[in-house]
Amino acid sequence: MKLKVNWEKCQGNARCWSTAPHVFKLDDEGYIEHHDIEVPEGAEDDARRGAGLCPERVFTVIEESGKELGGE
Ligand code: F3S
C-alpha cells in the first residue's frame, strides 16, 4: 500500500503523525515530509486511520489493488 502525499496542502495539524508515527514523518517545522509514503507491512490500518484524520485531505490511499481512496 502507498500513500500519495499532496504535501502543499499540509497545515501542520500533525494528526497523521500522532496517530501513526511509524508511518507518517514530519519535517523539522512540523509539516509532512515531501515524498509519497510506502506503508510498511502490518501498518496498513494505522496508515488508513492517520490519512483519514488529516483535515486538509493531504493523503490519497493507494491500495495494493490499485484502488485510490481519499484526497481530492
Ligand atoms: Fe499535515 Fe494533515 Fe498531517 S495537515 S501534519 S498531513 S494531519
JSON list of C-alpha atoms and ligand atoms in Angstrom, two decimals:
[
{"chain": "A", "resi": 1, "resn": "MET", "atom": "CA", "xyz": [0.00, 0.00, 0.00]},
{"chain": "A", "resi": 2, "resn": "LYS", "atom": "CA", "xyz": [1.15, 3.55, -0.71]},
{"chain": "A", "resi": 3, "resn": "LEU", "atom": "CA", "xyz": [0.06, 6.99, 0.32]},
{"chain": "A", "resi": 4, "resn": "LYS", "atom": "CA", "xyz": [0.21, 9.73, -2.26]},
{"chain": "A", "resi": 5, "resn": "VAL", "atom": "CA", "xyz": [1.15, 12.92, -0.37]},
{"chain": "A", "resi": 6, "resn": "ASN", "atom": "CA", "xyz": [-0.14, 16.26, -1.60]},
{"chain": "A", "resi": 7, "resn": "TRP", "atom": "CA", "xyz": [2.26, 17.99, 0.79]},
{"chain": "A", "resi": 8, "resn": "GLU", "atom": "CA", "xyz": [1.50, 21.51, -0.43]},
{"chain": "A", "resi": 9, "resn": "LYS", "atom": "CA", "xyz": [-1.86, 21.25, 1.37]},
{"chain": "A", "resi": 10, "resn": "CYS", "atom": "CA", "xyz": [-0.31, 20.31, 4.73]},
{"chain": "A", "resi": 11, "resn": "GLN", "atom": "CA", "xyz": [-1.03, 22.81, 7.52]},
{"chain": "A", "resi": 12, "resn": "GLY", "atom": "CA", "xyz": [0.97, 21.01, 10.20]},
{"chain": "A", "resi": 13, "resn": "ASN", "atom": "CA", "xyz": [-2.01, 19.58, 12.08]},
{"chain": "A", "resi": 14, "resn": "ALA", "atom": "CA", "xyz": [0.08, 16.50, 12.95]},
{"chain": "A", "resi": 15, "resn": "ARG", "atom": "CA", "xyz": [-2.95, 14.24, 13.41]},
{"chain": "A", "resi": 16, "resn": "CYS", "atom": "CA", "xyz": [-1.39, 11.81, 10.95]},
{"chain": "A", "resi": 17, "resn": "TRP", "atom": "CA", "xyz": [1.84, 11.62, 12.92]},
{"chain": "A", "resi": 18, "resn": "SER", "atom": "CA", "xyz": [0.18, 11.43, 16.35]},
{"chain": "A", "resi": 19, "resn": "THR", "atom": "CA", "xyz": [-1.94, 8.51, 15.12]},
{"chain": "A", "resi": 20, "resn": "ALA", "atom": "CA", "xyz": [0.86, 6.54, 13.44]},
{"chain": "A", "resi": 21, "resn": "PRO", "atom": "CA", "xyz": [4.37, 8.00, 13.92]},
{"chain": "A", "resi": 22, "resn": "HIS", "atom": "CA", "xyz": [5.87, 4.85, 12.36]},
{"chain": "A", "resi": 23, "resn": "VAL", "atom": "CA", "xyz": [4.10, 5.69, 9.08]},
{"chain": "A", "resi": 24, "resn": "PHE", "atom": "CA", "xyz": [3.96, 9.49, 8.92]},
{"chain": "A", "resi": 25, "resn": "LYS", "atom": "CA", "xyz": [7.16, 11.54, 9.28]},
{"chain": "A", "resi": 26, "resn": "LEU", "atom": "CA", "xyz": [7.17, 15.28, 9.85]},
{"chain": "A", "resi": 27, "resn": "ASP", "atom": "CA", "xyz": [9.97, 17.67, 8.97]},
{"chain": "A", "resi": 28, "resn": "ASP", "atom": "CA", "xyz": [11.70, 19.97, 11.48]},
{"chain": "A", "resi": 29, "resn": "GLU", "atom": "CA", "xyz": [8.90, 22.52, 11.13]},
{"chain": "A", "resi": 30, "resn": "GLY", "atom": "CA", "xyz": [6.12, 20.02, 11.76]},
{"chain": "A", "resi": 31, "resn": "TYR", "atom": "CA", "xyz": [4.92, 19.54, 8.19]},
{"chain": "A", "resi": 32, "resn": "ILE", "atom": "CA", "xyz": [4.61, 16.23, 6.40]},
{"chain": "A", "resi": 33, "resn": "GLU", "atom": "CA", "xyz": [7.80, 15.23, 4.57]},
{"chain": "A", "resi": 34, "resn": "HIS", "atom": "CA", "xyz": [7.82, 15.94, 0.84]},
{"chain": "A", "resi": 35, "resn": "HIS", "atom": "CA", "xyz": [7.51, 12.47, -0.60]},
{"chain": "A", "resi": 36, "resn": "ASP", "atom": "CA", "xyz": [4.97, 9.72, -1.07]},
{"chain": "A", "resi": 37, "resn": "ILE", "atom": "CA", "xyz": [4.88, 7.01, 1.60]},
{"chain": "A", "resi": 38, "resn": "GLU", "atom": "CA", "xyz": [5.47, 3.30, 1.17]},
{"chain": "A", "resi": 39, "resn": "VAL", "atom": "CA", "xyz": [3.45, 1.82, 4.03]},
{"chain": "A", "resi": 40, "resn": "PRO", "atom": "CA", "xyz": [5.31, -0.89, 5.97]},
{"chain": "A", "resi": 41, "resn": "GLU", "atom": "CA", "xyz": [3.64, -4.29, 6.05]},
{"chain": "A", "resi": 42, "resn": "GLY", "atom": "CA", "xyz": [1.33, -4.59, 9.02]},
{"chain": "A", "resi": 43, "resn": "ALA", "atom": "CA", "xyz": [0.84, -0.82, 9.28]},
{"chain": "A", "resi": 44, "resn": "GLU", "atom": "CA", "xyz": [-1.95, -0.58, 6.71]},
{"chain": "A", "resi": 45, "resn": "ASP", "atom": "CA", "xyz": [-4.76, 0.03, 9.22]},
{"chain": "A", "resi": 46, "resn": "ASP", "atom": "CA", "xyz": [-2.74, 2.72, 11.02]},
{"chain": "A", "resi": 47, "resn": "ALA", "atom": "CA", "xyz": [-1.97, 4.35, 7.67]},
{"chain": "A", "resi": 48, "resn": "ARG", "atom": "CA", "xyz": [-5.64, 4.41, 6.65]},
{"chain": "A", "resi": 49, "resn": "ARG", "atom": "CA", "xyz": [-6.64, 5.81, 10.04]},
{"chain": "A", "resi": 50, "resn": "GLY", "atom": "CA", "xyz": [-3.96, 8.52, 10.08]},
{"chain": "A", "resi": 51, "resn": "ALA", "atom": "CA", "xyz": [-4.66, 9.52, 6.49]},
{"chain": "A", "resi": 52, "resn": "GLY", "atom": "CA", "xyz": [-8.38, 9.74, 7.23]},
{"chain": "A", "resi": 53, "resn": "LEU", "atom": "CA", "xyz": [-7.82, 12.06, 10.19]},
{"chain": "A", "resi": 54, "resn": "CYS", "atom": "CA", "xyz": [-5.96, 14.72, 8.22]},
{"chain": "A", "resi": 55, "resn": "PRO", "atom": "CA", "xyz": [-8.34, 17.70, 8.00]},
{"chain": "A", "resi": 56, "resn": "GLU", "atom": "CA", "xyz": [-6.58, 19.00, 4.87]},
{"chain": "A", "resi": 57, "resn": "ARG", "atom": "CA", "xyz": [-7.07, 15.76, 2.92]},
{"chain": "A", "resi": 58, "resn": "VAL", "atom": "CA", "xyz": [-3.36, 15.60, 2.14]},
{"chain": "A", "resi": 59, "resn": "PHE", "atom": "CA", "xyz": [-3.33, 11.84, 1.54]},
{"chain": "A", "resi": 60, "resn": "THR", "atom": "CA", "xyz": [-4.63, 9.57, -1.16]},
{"chain": "A", "resi": 61, "resn": "VAL", "atom": "CA", "xyz": [-4.51, 5.90, -0.14]},
{"chain": "A", "resi": 62, "resn": "ILE", "atom": "CA", "xyz": [-3.43, 3.61, -2.96]},
{"chain": "A", "resi": 63, "resn": "GLU", "atom": "CA", "xyz": [-4.38, 0.06, -2.08]},
{"chain": "A", "resi": 64, "resn": "GLU", "atom": "CA", "xyz": [-2.45, -2.94, -3.43]},
{"chain": "A", "resi": 65, "resn": "SER", "atom": "CA", "xyz": [-5.35, -3.48, -5.83]},
{"chain": "A", "resi": 66, "resn": "GLY", "atom": "CA", "xyz": [-4.67, -0.04, -7.32]},
{"chain": "A", "resi": 67, "resn": "LYS", "atom": "CA", "xyz": [-7.87, 1.39, -5.88]},
{"chain": "A", "resi": 68, "resn": "GLU", "atom": "CA", "xyz": [-7.46, 5.01, -4.74]},
{"chain": "A", "resi": 69, "resn": "LEU", "atom": "CA", "xyz": [-9.28, 6.46, -1.71]},
{"chain": "A", "resi": 70, "resn": "GLY", "atom": "CA", "xyz": [-9.41, 9.96, -0.26]},
{"chain": "A", "resi": 71, "resn": "GLY", "atom": "CA", "xyz": [-7.50, 13.03, -1.39]},
{"chain": "A", "resi": 72, "resn": "GLU", "atom": "CA", "xyz": [-9.27, 15.45, -3.68]},
{"chain": "B", "resi": 1, "resn": "F3S", "atom": "FE1", "xyz": [-0.21, 17.83, 7.69]},
{"chain": "B", "resi": 1, "resn": "F3S", "atom": "FE2", "xyz": [-2.51, 16.65, 7.71]},
{"chain": "B", "resi": 1, "resn": "F3S", "atom": "FE3", "xyz": [-0.53, 15.54, 8.93]},
{"chain": "B", "resi": 1, "resn": "F3S", "atom": "S1", "xyz": [-2.20, 18.83, 7.79]},
{"chain": "B", "resi": 1, "resn": "F3S", "atom": "S2", "xyz": [0.85, 17.17, 9.54]},
{"chain": "B", "resi": 1, "resn": "F3S", "atom": "S3", "xyz": [-0.67, 15.91, 6.76]},
{"chain": "B", "resi": 1, "resn": "F3S", "atom": "S4", "xyz": [-2.60, 15.69, 9.71]}
]
